[in-house]
PDB file of C-alpha atoms in Angstrom:
ATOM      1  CA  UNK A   1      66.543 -14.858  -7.249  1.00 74.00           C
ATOM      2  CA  UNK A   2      66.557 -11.381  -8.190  1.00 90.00           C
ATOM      3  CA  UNK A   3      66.430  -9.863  -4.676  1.00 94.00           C
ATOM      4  CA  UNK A   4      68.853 -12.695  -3.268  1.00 94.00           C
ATOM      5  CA  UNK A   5      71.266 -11.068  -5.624  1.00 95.00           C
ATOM      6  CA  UNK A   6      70.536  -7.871  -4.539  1.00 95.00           C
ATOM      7  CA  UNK A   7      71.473  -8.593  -1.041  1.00 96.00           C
ATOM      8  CA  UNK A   8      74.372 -10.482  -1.631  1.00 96.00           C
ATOM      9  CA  UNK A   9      75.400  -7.310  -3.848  1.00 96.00           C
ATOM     10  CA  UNK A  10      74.583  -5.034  -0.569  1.00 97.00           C
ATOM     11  CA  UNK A  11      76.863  -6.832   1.437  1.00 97.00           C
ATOM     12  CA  UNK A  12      79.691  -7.334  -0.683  1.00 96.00           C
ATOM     13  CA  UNK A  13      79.710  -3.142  -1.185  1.00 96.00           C
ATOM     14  CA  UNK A  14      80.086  -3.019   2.436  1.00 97.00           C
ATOM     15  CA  UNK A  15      81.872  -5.856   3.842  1.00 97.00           C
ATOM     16  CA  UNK A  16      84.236  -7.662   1.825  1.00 97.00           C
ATOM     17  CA  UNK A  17      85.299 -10.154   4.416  1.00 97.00           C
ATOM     18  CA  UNK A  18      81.880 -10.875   5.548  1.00 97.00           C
ATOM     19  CA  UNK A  19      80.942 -11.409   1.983  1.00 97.00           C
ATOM     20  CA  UNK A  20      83.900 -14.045   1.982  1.00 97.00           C
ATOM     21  CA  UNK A  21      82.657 -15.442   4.919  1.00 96.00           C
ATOM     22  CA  UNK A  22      79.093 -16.195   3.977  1.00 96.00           C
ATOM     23  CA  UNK A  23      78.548 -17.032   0.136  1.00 95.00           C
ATOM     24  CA  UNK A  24      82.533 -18.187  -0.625  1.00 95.00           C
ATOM     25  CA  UNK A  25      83.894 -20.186   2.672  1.00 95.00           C
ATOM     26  CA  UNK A  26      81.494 -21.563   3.968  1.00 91.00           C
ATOM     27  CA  UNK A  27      78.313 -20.767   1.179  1.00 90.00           C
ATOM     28  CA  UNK A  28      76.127 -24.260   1.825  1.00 92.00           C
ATOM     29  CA  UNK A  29      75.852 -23.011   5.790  1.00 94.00           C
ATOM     30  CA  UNK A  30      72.047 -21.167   6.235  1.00 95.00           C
ATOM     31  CA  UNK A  31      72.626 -17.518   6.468  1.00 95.00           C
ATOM     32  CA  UNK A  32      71.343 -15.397   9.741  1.00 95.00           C
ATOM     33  CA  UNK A  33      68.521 -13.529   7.656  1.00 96.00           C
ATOM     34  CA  UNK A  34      65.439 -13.642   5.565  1.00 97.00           C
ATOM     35  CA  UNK A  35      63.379 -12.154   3.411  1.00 97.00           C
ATOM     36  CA  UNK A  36      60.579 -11.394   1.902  1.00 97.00           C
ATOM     37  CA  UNK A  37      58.557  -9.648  -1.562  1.00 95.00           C
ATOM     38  CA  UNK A  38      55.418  -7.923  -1.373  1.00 95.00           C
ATOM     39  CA  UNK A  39      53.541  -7.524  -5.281  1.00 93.00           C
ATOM     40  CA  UNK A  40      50.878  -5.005  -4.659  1.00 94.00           C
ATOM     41  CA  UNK A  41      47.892  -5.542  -6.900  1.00 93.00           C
ATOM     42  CA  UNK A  42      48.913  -8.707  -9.119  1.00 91.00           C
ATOM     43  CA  UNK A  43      47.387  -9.261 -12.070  1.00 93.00           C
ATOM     44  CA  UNK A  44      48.033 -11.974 -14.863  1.00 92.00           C
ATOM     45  CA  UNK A  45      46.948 -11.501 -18.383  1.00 90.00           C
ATOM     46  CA  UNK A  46      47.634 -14.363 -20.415  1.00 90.00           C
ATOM     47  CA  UNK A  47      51.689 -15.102 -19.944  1.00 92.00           C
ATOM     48  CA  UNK A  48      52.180 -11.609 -18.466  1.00 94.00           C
ATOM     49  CA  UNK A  49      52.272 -10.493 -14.776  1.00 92.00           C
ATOM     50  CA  UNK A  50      51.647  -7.055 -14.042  1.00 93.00           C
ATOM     51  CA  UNK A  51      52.072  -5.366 -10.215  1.00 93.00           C
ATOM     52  CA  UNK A  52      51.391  -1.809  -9.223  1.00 94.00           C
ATOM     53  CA  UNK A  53      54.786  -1.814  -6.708  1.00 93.00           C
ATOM     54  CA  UNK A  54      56.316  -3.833  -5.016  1.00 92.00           C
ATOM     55  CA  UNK A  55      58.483  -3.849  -1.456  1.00 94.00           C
ATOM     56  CA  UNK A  56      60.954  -5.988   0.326  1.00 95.00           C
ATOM     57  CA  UNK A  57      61.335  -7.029   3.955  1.00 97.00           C
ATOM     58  CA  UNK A  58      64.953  -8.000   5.221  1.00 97.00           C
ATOM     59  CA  UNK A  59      65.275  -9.170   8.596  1.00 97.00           C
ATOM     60  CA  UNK A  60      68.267 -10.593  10.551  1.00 97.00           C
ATOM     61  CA  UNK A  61      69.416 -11.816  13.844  1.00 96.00           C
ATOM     62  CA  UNK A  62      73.251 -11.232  13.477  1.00 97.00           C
ATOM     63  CA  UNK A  63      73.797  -7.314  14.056  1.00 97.00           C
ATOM     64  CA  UNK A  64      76.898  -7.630  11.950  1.00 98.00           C
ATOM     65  CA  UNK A  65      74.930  -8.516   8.831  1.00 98.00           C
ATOM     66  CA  UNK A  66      71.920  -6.043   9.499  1.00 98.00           C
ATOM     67  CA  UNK A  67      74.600  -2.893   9.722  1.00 98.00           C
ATOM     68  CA  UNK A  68      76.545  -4.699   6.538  1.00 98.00           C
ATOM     69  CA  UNK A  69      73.153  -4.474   4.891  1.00 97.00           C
ATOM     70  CA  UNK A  70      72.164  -1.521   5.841  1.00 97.00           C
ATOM     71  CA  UNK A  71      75.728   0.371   4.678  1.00 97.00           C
ATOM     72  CA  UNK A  72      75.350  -1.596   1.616  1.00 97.00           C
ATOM     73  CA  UNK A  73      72.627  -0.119   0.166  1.00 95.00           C
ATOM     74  CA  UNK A  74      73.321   3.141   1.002  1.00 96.00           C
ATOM     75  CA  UNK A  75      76.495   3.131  -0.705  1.00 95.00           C
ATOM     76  CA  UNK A  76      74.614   1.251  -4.048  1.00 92.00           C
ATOM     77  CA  UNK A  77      73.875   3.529  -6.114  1.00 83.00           C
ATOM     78  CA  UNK A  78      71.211   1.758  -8.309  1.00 78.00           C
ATOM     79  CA  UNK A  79      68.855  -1.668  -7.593  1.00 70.00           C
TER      80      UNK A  79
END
């Protein structure tokens, strides 16, 4: 949930409207991208999970979210 949060963050930096659009008018509609986490080197000991790094993937068909993502981040200044 984490990184959902993190991309709904990204896109409410840049696009207000869009923002609107997607998670407060109409927020039980699918949304035009995915995404994905990569934990490098995984390790459980006991009731702890350790990773060496970790990356995310976002993908999305709808050029309007992409850029809004894209701005979005850049203008964040922590994640």
């Amino acid at each position: 949930m984490m990184v959902l949060s993190l991309i709904k963050e990204a896109i409410r930096t840049s696009d207000e409207k869009l923002y609107q659009r997607l998670y407060l008018d109409n927020a039980s509609k699918p949304k035009t991208y995915s995404f994905a986490v990569y934990l490098s080197n995984l390790d459980k000991k006991e009731n702890v999970f350790e990773v060496d790094g970790a990356s995310v993937t976002i993908s999305s068909s709808n050029p309007e979210i992409a850029v809004s993502l894209i701005n979005g981040f850049q203008q964040m200044k922590k994640y």
